Tab-separated table of C-alpha atoms in Angstrom:
chain	number	residue	atom	x	y	z
A	1	MET	CA	39.619	-11.094	-7.952
A	2	LYS	CA	37.536	-13.031	-10.452
A	3	ARG	CA	36.706	-15.504	-7.691
A	4	LEU	CA	35.679	-12.611	-5.420
A	5	LEU	CA	33.287	-11.229	-8.024
A	6	SER	CA	31.863	-14.699	-8.605
A	7	VAL	CA	31.191	-15.208	-4.892
A	8	ILE	CA	29.514	-11.812	-4.528
A	9	LEU	CA	27.279	-12.273	-7.542
A	10	THR	CA	26.432	-15.857	-6.537
A	11	ALA	CA	25.354	-14.709	-3.066
A	12	ALA	CA	23.220	-11.987	-4.614
A	13	CYS	CA	21.642	-14.434	-7.069
A	14	VAL	CA	20.724	-16.917	-4.339
A	15	LEU	CA	19.205	-14.180	-2.223
A	16	THR	CA	17.201	-12.786	-5.125
A	17	MET	CA	15.849	-16.209	-6.084
A	18	CYS	CA	14.750	-16.940	-2.495
A	19	VAL	CA	12.859	-13.689	-2.145
A	20	SER	CA	11.279	-13.876	-5.588
A	21	LEU	CA	10.009	-17.404	-5.043
A	22	THR	CA	8.385	-16.514	-1.753
A	23	ALA	CA	6.811	-13.398	-3.251
A	24	CYS	CA	5.368	-15.562	-6.013
A	25	ASP	CA	3.891	-17.913	-3.461
A	26	LEU	CA	2.225	-15.291	-1.323
A	27	LEU	CA	1.313	-12.463	-3.650
A	28	GLY	CA	-0.724	-12.307	-6.132
A	29	GLY	CA	-0.934	18.040	-9.735
A	30	ASN	CA	2.000	19.539	-7.945
A	31	LYS	CA	3.057	18.636	-4.456
A	32	GLY	CA	1.666	20.819	-1.719
A	33	ASP	CA	-1.438	22.001	-3.598
A	34	ALA	CA	-4.054	20.000	-1.660
A	35	ALA	CA	-5.926	21.964	1.008
A	36	ALA	CA	-8.683	19.561	2.070
A	37	PHE	CA	-9.783	15.926	1.993
A	38	VAL	CA	-13.394	14.810	1.520
A	39	SER	CA	-14.813	11.337	2.040
A	40	LEU	CA	-18.269	10.421	0.729
A	41	ASP	CA	-19.526	7.013	1.863
A	42	ILE	CA	-22.730	6.086	0.098
A	43	ASN	CA	-21.763	2.945	-0.590
A	44	PRO	CA	-19.739	3.431	-2.939
A	45	SER	CA	-16.905	4.926	-0.883
A	46	LEU	CA	-15.217	7.872	-2.575
A	47	GLU	CA	-12.352	10.149	-1.617
A	48	LEU	CA	-11.551	13.580	-3.051
A	49	THR	CA	-8.848	16.133	-2.385
A	50	LEU	CA	-9.466	19.827	-3.005
A	51	ASP	CA	-7.278	22.827	-3.666
A	52	LYS	CA	-7.562	26.124	-1.796
A	53	ASN	CA	-10.433	27.181	-4.089
A	54	ASN	CA	-12.402	23.983	-3.337
A	55	LYS	CA	-11.792	22.514	-6.774
A	56	VAL	CA	-11.246	18.755	-7.002
A	57	ILE	CA	-7.637	17.833	-7.761
A	58	SER	CA	-7.932	14.093	-7.190
A	59	VAL	CA	-10.684	11.510	-6.817
A	60	TYR	CA	-10.356	7.883	-5.792
A	61	GLY	CA	-12.678	4.927	-5.427
A	62	ALA	CA	-11.829	3.650	-1.939
A	63	ASN	CA	-13.664	0.363	-2.509
A	64	GLU	CA	-14.711	-1.663	-5.533
A	65	ASP	CA	-18.104	0.031	-5.828
A	66	GLY	CA	-16.302	3.362	-5.777
A	67	GLN	CA	-14.066	2.211	-8.616
A	68	VAL	CA	-17.080	0.990	-10.586
A	69	LEU	CA	-18.865	4.321	-10.188
A	70	LEU	CA	-15.831	6.345	-11.297
A	71	TYR	CA	-14.628	4.035	-14.065
A	72	GLY	CA	-14.665	5.814	-17.421
A	73	GLU	CA	-16.221	8.972	-15.980
A	74	ASP	CA	-14.966	12.532	-16.244
A	75	GLY	CA	-16.226	15.917	-15.118
A	76	ILE	CA	-15.173	15.450	-11.494
A	77	ILE	CA	-11.492	16.423	-11.405
A	78	GLY	CA	-11.236	20.180	-11.907
A	79	ALA	CA	-14.829	20.787	-10.841
A	80	ASP	CA	-15.999	22.724	-7.806
A	81	ILE	CA	-16.903	20.458	-4.913
A	82	GLU	CA	-20.630	21.172	-5.402
A	83	VAL	CA	-20.483	20.177	-9.073
A	84	ALA	CA	-18.454	17.065	-8.250
A	85	THR	CA	-20.904	16.068	-5.513
A	86	ALA	CA	-23.853	16.508	-7.862
A	87	ARG	CA	-22.181	14.380	-10.534
A	88	ILE	CA	-21.313	11.628	-8.064
A	89	LEU	CA	-24.907	11.477	-6.816
A	90	GLU	CA	-26.243	11.393	-10.379
A	91	LEU	CA	-24.004	8.440	-11.176
A	92	ALA	CA	-24.968	6.738	-7.920
A	93	LYS	CA	-28.647	7.075	-8.845
A	94	GLU	CA	-28.072	5.814	-12.405
A	95	MET	CA	-26.299	2.713	-11.107
A	96	GLY	CA	-28.722	2.012	-8.306
A	97	TYR	CA	-26.347	2.730	-5.473
A	98	VAL	CA	-28.752	5.281	-3.981
A	99	ASP	CA	-32.464	4.539	-3.864
A	100	GLU	CA	-35.310	4.643	-1.358
A	101	SER	CA	-33.493	2.155	0.873
A	102	ASN	CA	-30.109	3.917	0.773
A	103	THR	CA	-30.318	7.683	1.182
A	104	VAL	CA	-27.576	8.610	3.656
A	105	VAL	CA	-24.297	10.130	2.453
A	106	GLN	CA	-21.800	9.794	5.298
A	107	THR	CA	-19.460	12.747	4.900
A	108	THR	CA	-16.156	13.718	6.483
A	109	VAL	CA	-14.038	16.754	5.670
A	110	SER	CA	-10.447	17.202	6.844
A	111	SER	CA	-8.327	20.328	6.597
A	112	ASP	CA	-5.770	22.070	8.750
A	113	LYS	CA	-8.258	24.928	9.093
A	114	LYS	CA	-11.431	24.254	11.082
A	115	GLY	CA	-13.296	27.065	9.308
A	116	LYS	CA	-12.496	25.530	5.940
A	117	GLU	CA	-13.838	22.134	7.059
A	118	ASP	CA	-17.148	23.718	8.089
A	119	SER	CA	-17.370	25.720	4.863
A	120	ILE	CA	-16.772	22.699	2.623
A	121	TYR	CA	-19.220	20.546	4.560
A	122	SER	CA	-21.879	23.251	4.215
A	123	LYS	CA	-21.352	23.330	0.452
A	124	ILE	CA	-21.645	19.536	0.193
A	125	ASN	CA	-24.697	19.445	2.451
A	126	ALA	CA	-26.424	22.144	0.421
A	127	GLN	CA	-25.687	20.305	-2.823
A	128	VAL	CA	-27.007	17.023	-1.412
A	129	THR	CA	-30.261	18.833	-0.616
A	130	VAL	CA	-30.469	20.196	-4.171
A	131	SER	CA	-29.632	16.799	-5.678
A	132	ALA	CA	-32.205	15.089	-3.469
A	133	GLU	CA	-34.953	17.171	-5.010
A	134	LYS	CA	-33.634	16.702	-8.536
A	135	LEU	CA	-33.271	12.916	-8.134
A	136	ASN	CA	-36.514	12.587	-6.197
A	137	LEU	CA	-34.828	10.895	-3.244
A	138	ALA	CA	-34.687	11.803	0.437
A	139	LEU	CA	-30.905	12.164	0.426
A	140	LYS	CA	-29.127	13.603	3.447
A	141	CYS	CA	-25.606	14.110	4.788
A	142	ASP	CA	-24.507	12.458	8.007
A	143	THR	CA	-21.273	13.150	9.875
A	144	ASN	CA	-21.467	10.057	12.071
A	145	ALA	CA	-18.684	7.532	11.523
A	146	ALA	CA	-19.622	4.406	9.592
A	147	TYR	CA	-19.791	1.166	11.576
A	148	SER	CA	-16.687	-0.167	9.829
A	149	LEU	CA	-14.669	2.990	10.532
A	150	ALA	CA	-15.671	3.079	14.196
A	151	ARG	CA	-14.714	-0.575	14.609
A	152	LYS	CA	-11.367	-0.082	12.869
A	153	LEU	CA	-10.593	2.854	15.153
A	154	GLU	CA	-11.449	0.877	18.281
A	155	ARG	CA	-9.309	-2.077	17.219
A	156	LEU	CA	-6.403	0.141	16.165
A	157	LYS	CA	-6.297	1.868	19.537
A	158	ALA	CA	-6.311	-1.513	21.272
A	159	GLN	CA	-3.487	-2.697	19.001
A	160	TYR	CA	-1.280	0.359	19.679
A	161	PRO	CA	-1.864	1.279	23.352
A	162	ASP	CA	1.527	3.027	23.618
A	163	SER	CA	1.167	5.204	20.522
A	164	GLN	CA	-0.171	8.590	21.559
A	165	ALA	CA	-0.708	9.570	17.920
A	166	ILE	CA	-3.003	6.591	17.373
A	167	GLN	CA	-4.780	7.086	20.693
A	168	ASN	CA	-5.543	10.669	19.571
A	169	LEU	CA	-6.998	9.636	16.206
A	170	THR	CA	-10.505	10.782	15.337
A	171	PRO	CA	-12.678	8.954	12.791
A	172	ALA	CA	-12.026	11.743	10.271
A	173	LYS	CA	-8.243	11.540	10.626
A	174	LEU	CA	-8.386	7.738	10.575
A	175	LYS	CA	-9.964	8.016	7.128
A	176	LEU	CA	-6.893	9.930	5.997
A	177	VAL	CA	-4.496	7.512	7.687
A	178	ILE	CA	-6.133	4.480	6.064
A	179	SER	CA	-5.957	6.119	2.652
A	180	ALA	CA	-2.313	7.103	3.158
A	181	THR	CA	-1.300	3.544	4.082
A	182	GLU	CA	-3.210	1.866	1.261
A	183	ASN	CA	-0.129	1.486	-0.943
A	184	GLY	CA	1.874	-0.134	1.862
A	185	GLU	CA	4.729	2.360	1.668
A	186	ILE	CA	4.027	4.076	4.994
A	187	SER	CA	3.070	2.540	8.320
A	188	ILE	CA	-0.065	3.249	10.342
A	189	GLU	CA	2.015	4.782	13.136
A	190	ALA	CA	4.005	7.002	10.762
A	191	ALA	CA	0.825	8.228	9.067
A	192	ALA	CA	-0.876	8.890	12.412
A	193	GLU	CA	2.049	11.077	13.467
A	194	MET	CA	1.696	13.305	10.395
A	195	ASN	CA	-0.355	16.470	10.733
A	196	THR	CA	-3.532	16.948	8.718
A	197	SER	CA	-1.907	19.140	6.071
A	198	GLU	CA	0.871	16.601	5.468
A	199	LEU	CA	-1.616	13.731	5.284
A	200	VAL	CA	-3.934	15.544	2.873
A	201	ASN	CA	-1.058	16.225	0.482
A	202	TYR	CA	0.336	12.697	0.828
A	203	VAL	CA	-3.080	11.208	0.060
A	204	SER	CA	-3.599	13.566	-2.865
A	205	GLU	CA	-0.313	12.489	-4.459
A	206	THR	CA	-1.154	8.836	-3.814
A	207	HIS	CA	-4.540	9.292	-5.522
A	208	LYS	CA	-2.873	10.771	-8.584
A	209	GLN	CA	-0.580	7.774	-8.936
A	210	MET	CA	-3.460	5.272	-8.822
A	211	GLU	CA	-4.908	4.083	-12.122
A	212	GLU	CA	-8.705	4.189	-12.214
A	213	PHE	CA	-8.735	0.465	-12.997
A	214	ALA	CA	-6.416	-0.462	-10.107
A	215	THR	CA	-8.376	-3.321	-8.569
A	216	GLU	CA	-6.788	-5.306	-5.747
A	217	ALA	CA	-5.940	-8.113	-8.188
A	218	TYR	CA	-4.256	-5.642	-10.541
A	219	LYS	CA	-2.252	-4.015	-7.738
A	220	LYS	CA	-1.023	-7.406	-6.547
A	221	THR	CA	0.084	-8.484	-10.008
A	222	LYS	CA	1.766	-5.171	-10.732
A	223	ALA	CA	3.634	-5.208	-7.418
A	224	LEU	CA	4.911	-8.734	-7.976
A	225	ALA	CA	5.893	-8.211	-11.617
A	226	SER	CA	7.640	-4.916	-10.861
A	227	ALA	CA	9.497	-6.357	-7.869
A	228	THR	CA	10.664	-9.359	-9.873
A	229	TYR	CA	11.993	-7.133	-12.669
A	230	ASP	CA	13.512	-4.652	-10.228
A	231	GLU	CA	15.431	-7.390	-8.440
A	232	ALA	CA	16.573	-9.082	-11.650
A	233	VAL	CA	17.873	-5.841	-13.132
A	234	GLY	CA	19.106	-4.479	-9.819
A	235	LEU	CA	21.189	-7.598	-9.220
A	236	ALA	CA	23.196	-6.861	-12.339
A	237	VAL	CA	23.172	-3.056	-12.279
A	238	ASP	CA	24.096	-2.688	-8.616
A	239	GLY	CA	27.005	-5.025	-9.145
A	240	VAL	CA	28.700	-2.792	-11.711
A	241	TYR	CA	30.408	-0.861	-8.938
A	242	THR	CA	31.783	-4.060	-7.424
A	243	ALA	CA	33.017	-5.197	-10.830
A	244	TYR	CA	34.590	-1.839	-11.637
A	245	TYR	CA	36.454	-1.592	-8.352
A	246	ILE	CA	37.740	-5.149	-8.665
A	247	GLU	CA	39.025	-4.295	-12.122
A	248	SER	CA	40.613	-1.136	-10.701
A	249	VAL	CA	42.430	-3.084	-7.974
A	250	LEU	CA	43.966	-5.304	-10.627
A	251	GLN	CA	45.329	-2.091	-12.148
A	252	LEU	CA	46.525	-0.931	-8.699
A	253	LYS	CA	43.975	1.887	-8.580
A	254	HIS	CA	41.533	2.801	-5.788
A	255	LEU	CA	43.226	0.360	-3.407
A	256	ASP	CA	42.007	2.219	-0.303
A	257	THR	CA	38.440	2.574	-1.546
A	258	ALA	CA	37.947	-0.743	-3.309
A	259	TYR	CA	35.578	-1.847	-0.560
A	260	LEU	CA	32.970	0.754	-1.588
A	261	GLY	CA	31.624	-1.309	-4.482
A	262	ALA	CA	30.920	-4.371	-2.347
A	263	LEU	CA	29.592	-2.213	0.487
A	264	TYR	CA	27.145	-0.420	-1.824
A	265	GLN	CA	25.984	-3.643	-3.432
A	266	SER	CA	25.434	-5.299	-0.053
A	267	TYR	CA	23.265	-2.466	1.236
A	268	LYS	CA	21.414	-1.996	-2.048
A	269	MET	CA	20.845	-5.720	-2.513
A	270	SER	CA	19.507	-5.972	1.030
A	271	GLY	CA	17.182	-3.018	0.541
A	272	ARG	CA	15.729	-4.509	-2.629
A	273	ALA	CA	15.271	-7.926	-1.040
A	274	LEU	CA	13.646	-6.535	2.089
A	275	ASN	CA	11.342	-4.259	0.084
A	276	ALA	CA	10.222	-7.284	-1.944
A	277	ILE	CA	9.452	-9.136	1.290
A	278	ALA	CA	7.546	-6.123	2.647
A	279	ASP	CA	5.532	-5.889	-0.584
A	280	GLY	CA	4.506	-9.499	-0.156
A	281	LEU	CA	3.615	-9.038	3.502
A	282	VAL	CA	1.371	-6.075	2.685
A	283	TYR	CA	-1.000	-8.420	0.873
A	284	VAL	CA	-0.585	-11.234	3.391
A	285	GLU	CA	-1.724	-8.825	6.117
A	286	LYS	CA	-4.878	-7.608	4.359
A	287	ILE	CA	-7.108	-9.399	6.843
A	288	ASN	CA	-10.289	-7.790	5.516
A	289	ASP	CA	-9.825	-9.407	2.089
A	290	TYR	CA	-9.619	-13.058	3.169
A	291	ALA	CA	-12.552	-15.213	2.046
A	292	LEU	CA	-14.440	-16.533	5.084
A	293	ASN	CA	-15.404	-20.158	5.541
A	294	ALA	CA	-18.935	-21.480	6.024
A	295	GLN	CA	-18.701	-21.548	9.814
A	296	GLN	CA	-17.463	-17.953	9.975
A	297	ILE	CA	-20.183	-16.779	7.594
A	298	GLN	CA	-22.845	-18.522	9.678
A	299	ALA	CA	-21.652	-16.720	12.818
A	300	VAL	CA	-22.048	-13.373	11.035
A	301	LEU	CA	-25.514	-14.287	9.738
A	302	GLU	CA	-26.646	-15.209	13.240
A	303	ALA	CA	-25.436	-11.850	14.498
A	304	LEU	CA	-27.184	-9.887	11.730
A	305	GLY	CA	-30.536	-11.694	12.025
A	306	SER	CA	-32.725	-14.070	10.098
A	307	ASP	CA	-33.550	-11.656	7.261
A	308	VAL	CA	-29.955	-11.628	6.022
A	309	THR	CA	-28.567	-14.319	3.705
A	310	ALA	CA	-25.038	-15.192	2.632
A	311	ASP	CA	-25.804	-13.793	-0.817
A	312	ASP	CA	-26.438	-10.392	0.777
A	313	LEU	CA	-22.860	-10.404	2.073
A	314	LYS	CA	-21.011	-11.547	-1.048
A	315	ASN	CA	-18.684	-9.326	-3.053
A	316	SER	CA	-18.431	-9.278	-6.850
A	317	ASP	CA	-16.246	-12.400	-6.769
A	318	GLY	CA	-18.930	-14.332	-4.904
A	319	GLU	CA	-16.919	-14.377	-1.665
A	320	VAL	CA	-17.798	-13.187	1.816
A	321	THR	CA	-14.979	-11.170	3.381
A	322	ILE	CA	-14.801	-8.776	6.287
A	323	ASN	CA	-14.815	-5.947	3.747
A	324	SER	CA	-17.984	-7.241	2.092
A	325	ILE	CA	-19.603	-7.590	5.533
A	326	TYR	CA	-18.610	-4.006	6.296
A	327	ALA	CA	-20.203	-2.833	3.038
A	328	TYR	CA	-23.485	-4.500	3.964
A	329	ALA	CA	-23.401	-3.405	7.608
A	330	ASP	CA	-22.480	0.219	6.854
A	331	LYS	CA	-25.348	0.580	4.413
A	332	SER	CA	-27.836	-1.229	6.650
A	333	PHE	CA	-26.965	0.532	9.896
A	334	LYS	CA	-26.808	4.096	8.578
A	335	ASN	CA	-30.247	3.797	6.951
A	336	SER	CA	-31.948	2.206	9.960
A	337	GLN	CA	-34.337	4.270	12.038
A	338	ILE	CA	-34.387	1.974	15.086
A	339	SER	CA	-31.194	2.834	16.975
A	340	SER	CA	-31.744	0.520	19.956
A	341	ASP	CA	-32.105	-2.545	17.734
A	342	ILE	CA	-29.077	-1.522	15.677
A	343	GLU	CA	-26.863	-1.196	18.746
A	344	ALA	CA	-27.791	-4.721	19.819
A	345	VAL	CA	-26.961	-6.078	16.357
A	346	LYS	CA	-23.662	-4.165	16.296
A	347	GLU	CA	-22.698	-5.738	19.607
A	348	LYS	CA	-23.389	-9.240	18.292
A	349	LEU	CA	-21.606	-8.517	15.005
A	350	ASN	CA	-18.565	-7.158	16.851
A	351	ALA	CA	-18.328	-10.367	18.871
A	352	ALA	CA	-18.559	-12.508	15.731
A	353	LEU	CA	-15.982	-10.439	13.854
A	354	ASN	CA	-13.609	-10.426	16.824
A	355	ASN	CA	-13.581	-14.222	16.768
A	356	ILE	CA	-13.063	-14.263	13.009
A	357	ASP	CA	-10.223	-11.726	13.292
A	358	ALA	CA	-8.440	-13.950	15.810
A	359	GLN	CA	-8.786	-16.955	13.494
A	360	LEU	CA	-7.536	-15.033	10.474
A	361	GLN	CA	-4.585	-13.630	12.411
A	362	GLU	CA	-3.373	-17.191	12.908
A	363	VAL	CA	-3.567	-17.732	9.148
A	364	ILE	CA	-1.671	-14.490	8.533
A	365	SER	CA	1.023	-15.343	11.086
A	366	ALA	CA	1.568	-18.738	9.478
A	367	ALA	CA	1.876	-17.132	6.045
A	368	ALA	CA	4.254	-14.444	7.340
A	369	GLU	CA	6.518	-17.052	8.916
A	370	LYS	CA	7.313	-18.324	5.419
A	371	TYR	CA	9.355	-15.153	4.986
A	372	GLN	CA	11.681	-15.934	7.890
A	373	PRO	CA	14.174	-17.936	5.760
A	374	GLN	CA	14.236	-15.122	3.214
A	375	ILE	CA	15.025	-12.514	5.857
A	376	GLU	CA	17.750	-14.765	7.205
A	377	ALA	CA	19.028	-15.163	3.630
A	378	VAL	CA	19.498	-11.411	3.380
A	379	SER	CA	21.731	-11.499	6.440
A	380	ALA	CA	23.603	-14.549	5.186
A	381	GLY	CA	24.131	-12.930	1.789
A	382	ILE	CA	25.779	-9.903	3.390
A	383	ASN	CA	28.053	-12.025	5.531
A	384	LYS	CA	29.119	-14.124	2.532
A	385	ILE	CA	30.113	-11.017	0.597
A	386	ILE	CA	32.169	-9.762	3.514
A	387	GLU	CA	33.823	-13.137	4.019
A	388	ALA	CA	34.803	-13.269	0.345
A	389	LEU	CA	36.694	-9.989	0.454
A	390	PRO	CA	40.499	-10.038	0.745
A	391	ASP	CA	41.787	-9.188	4.218
A	392	ALA	CA	43.503	-6.105	2.861
A	393	VAL	CA	40.204	-4.717	1.620
A	394	LYS	CA	38.355	-5.571	4.850
A	395	ASN	CA	41.098	-4.087	7.001
A	396	ALA	CA	41.087	-0.861	4.979
A	397	ALA	CA	37.470	-0.318	5.934
A	398	LYS	CA	37.059	-2.291	9.143
A	399	ASN	CA	34.562	0.127	10.696
A	400	ALA	CA	32.415	0.158	7.582
A	401	PHE	CA	32.229	-3.624	7.431
A	402	ASP	CA	31.647	-3.911	11.171
A	403	GLU	CA	28.635	-1.638	10.702
A	404	LEU	CA	27.450	-3.740	7.769
A	405	THR	CA	27.796	-6.925	9.826
A	406	ALA	CA	25.847	-5.346	12.676
A	407	ALA	CA	23.088	-4.388	10.238
A	408	ALA	CA	22.921	-7.963	8.969
A	409	ASP	CA	22.777	-9.333	12.495
A	410	SER	CA	19.937	-6.948	13.373
A	411	PHE	CA	17.658	-8.676	10.872
A	412	ALA	CA	17.358	-11.602	13.249
A	413	GLU	CA	15.659	-9.390	15.816
A	414	ILE	CA	12.432	-9.054	13.853
A	415	VAL	CA	11.899	-12.808	13.603
A	416	LYS	CA	12.665	-13.679	17.222
A	417	ASP	CA	9.070	-13.333	18.401
A	418	GLY	CA	7.718	-15.218	15.386
A	419	LYS	CA	5.768	-12.162	14.228
A	420	ILE	CA	7.005	-10.647	11.002
A	421	THR	CA	5.215	-7.526	9.782
A	422	ALA	CA	5.450	-5.446	6.642
A	423	ASP	CA	6.133	-2.302	8.683
A	424	GLU	CA	9.117	-3.870	10.459
A	425	VAL	CA	10.620	-5.169	7.227
A	426	ARG	CA	9.940	-1.896	5.385
A	427	SER	CA	11.738	-0.005	8.141
A	428	LEU	CA	14.789	-2.253	7.737
A	429	ALA	CA	14.651	-1.823	3.972
A	430	LYS	CA	14.636	1.951	4.328
A	431	SER	CA	17.673	1.870	6.590
A	432	MET	CA	19.511	-0.273	4.026
A	433	ASP	CA	18.486	2.046	1.181
A	434	ASP	CA	19.641	5.097	3.154
A	435	LYS	CA	23.024	3.486	3.827
A	436	ALA	CA	23.327	2.513	0.151
A	437	SER	CA	22.684	6.129	-0.855
A	438	GLY	CA	25.401	7.286	1.518
A	439	VAL	CA	27.922	4.840	0.063
A	440	LEU	CA	26.929	5.800	-3.491
A	441	SER	CA	27.726	9.429	-2.700
A	442	LYS	CA	31.187	8.349	-1.580
A	443	ILE	CA	31.646	6.365	-4.798
A	444	GLU	CA	30.643	9.353	-6.913
A	445	ASN	CA	33.169	11.509	-5.069
A	446	ASP	CA	35.847	8.825	-5.349
A	447	LEU	CA	35.600	8.177	-9.092
A	448	SER	CA	36.349	10.583	-11.908
A	449	ALA	CA	33.767	11.802	-14.385
A	450	GLU	CA	35.259	9.492	-17.018
A	451	GLU	CA	35.043	6.498	-14.696
A	452	LEU	CA	31.444	7.258	-13.780
A	453	GLU	CA	30.587	7.603	-17.450
A	454	LYS	CA	32.104	4.192	-18.133
A	455	ILE	CA	30.030	2.678	-15.322
A	456	ALA	CA	26.916	4.347	-16.740
A	457	ASP	CA	27.646	2.729	-20.106
A	458	ASN	CA	28.083	-0.640	-18.396
A	459	LYS	CA	24.753	-0.184	-16.662
A	460	GLN	CA	23.004	0.592	-19.916
A	461	THR	CA	24.514	-2.496	-21.545
A	462	LEU	CA	23.156	-4.621	-18.724
A	463	LEU	CA	19.749	-2.969	-18.997
A	464	ASP	CA	19.696	-3.661	-22.733
A	465	LYS	CA	20.441	-7.308	-22.029
A	466	ALA	CA	17.548	-7.373	-19.575
A	467	SER	CA	15.036	-6.386	-22.246
A	468	SER	CA	13.396	-9.823	-22.101
A	469	ALA	CA	12.813	-9.426	-18.347
A	470	LYS	CA	11.307	-6.003	-18.953
A	471	ALA	CA	9.067	-7.377	-21.697
A	472	ALA	CA	7.875	-10.146	-19.377
A	473	MET	CA	7.033	-7.601	-16.690
A	474	GLU	CA	5.168	-5.350	-19.115
A	475	GLN	CA	3.252	-8.314	-20.538
A	476	GLU	CA	2.178	-9.445	-17.080
A	477	ILE	CA	1.052	-5.951	-16.083
A	478	ALA	CA	-0.758	-5.414	-19.394
A	479	LYS	CA	-2.654	-8.673	-18.919
A	480	ALA	CA	-3.656	-7.661	-15.389
A	481	GLU	CA	-4.759	-4.250	-16.670
A	482	GLN	CA	-6.925	-5.856	-19.343
A	483	LEU	CA	-8.575	-8.133	-16.792
A	484	ALA	CA	-9.163	-5.276	-14.345
A	485	LYS	CA	-10.709	-3.037	-16.993
A	486	ALA	CA	-12.934	-5.847	-18.229
A	487	LYS	CA	-14.130	-6.593	-14.705
A	488	LEU	CA	-14.953	-2.965	-13.900
A	489	ALA	CA	-16.640	-2.467	-17.251
A	490	ASP	CA	-18.774	-5.584	-16.731
A	491	LEU	CA	-19.740	-4.551	-13.214
A	492	LYS	CA	-20.650	-1.072	-14.415
A	493	ALA	CA	-22.679	-2.403	-17.335
A	494	SER	CA	-24.578	-4.753	-15.041
A	495	ARG	CA	-25.589	-1.850	-12.810
A	496	THR	CA	-26.485	0.636	-15.533
A	497	SER	CA	-28.591	-1.958	-17.387
A	498	LYS	CA	-30.926	-2.497	-14.424
């Protein structure tokens, strides 16, 4: 039995190390109270959710400029939408985001009630008119979709021709879908299939969980540090059931259910490993954040015209990305008065970006392929645990282990075509987590209260021993938080000092 436990824990350790190393390489209110979603694209891009009385219950900077504008500010959450709009426009004027060359506030409102959408938009539009006079700017609302949003919608529909939910997306609902999928925990297709009310509440809860300083760099670091700690602790904690059942067998107890510990650990271990892989793939797949090379930048400049320079397209890190190009294009196109010229430029820019997308997809595919050995390791780890079990244990639960083996074998399916996506891996992880929960319920019914209490004590002992791993995680996250806050504060100071 000691050898069995050693084999199981060794397999889990190897699997955890493989996944962690790859992740290191590639990473860097009450529910149900939201009644409407509002997007204000100035640039900055801001998102708000409102309750049934049109009071703001969450606000989120959907891009870096949005985070800069909101950083350290209050008076928006809890305010009526008119008051919040006025405050946002005041801040935008103070920081130079709105001026004579940028006066259009692209506005979308989403609710499950059409009348409510119209009412909220009217309130925002009226406030923009009042603020325009107060700020001495010709501000106006515009319901047309931004260039970037329209392009994303077109590409998404081409990517998912068989998904009716995606084919039915409007620009306004796409805004919600994009926001819902930002944390990588729900797929585009799953979000698109949700109704507006469900999406608004999902987005509202997601907003509330986001720190105001959560830059992309911070989110990457936090995800990696948390996943590393979760796997390290989970490896030990999830194994307590295996250890307890093995000890019980030696005492001739739970002979018919001894397989449950290994079964739970296999599913739980697989779920953790696959979730870690999916977390890594989320950032690998962020095509809009990749820094473009000189040739790609030149193609964009030629499409935009001779008056535009590379400096005009750079983000705060001095890089040109698709997102930074979108920021420039959205602002430029919405404020232009010559529609025929703009359409010609959009056509050229689309062609340039389509070529760049194809090039970046090759880079993403190559990076994603690095996860193939780790996915295969998950399958191998399961099979090793099963192989290490005594025949008596395997025979007592043949159907359960056949199902586990089938699950392990299914992992190979997602790497056959050479395209590994976060959504595919996340779906597998969820199925493993669901199966682990089912087995855990059986364990809790199988063991007595005293036995479960003993296991809980064992878990706590292991957690206490993992205090150094927890400290390392907290230190890494704290450092990332400090850097993120410093960056946002510097960017805000540079704008307010102009």
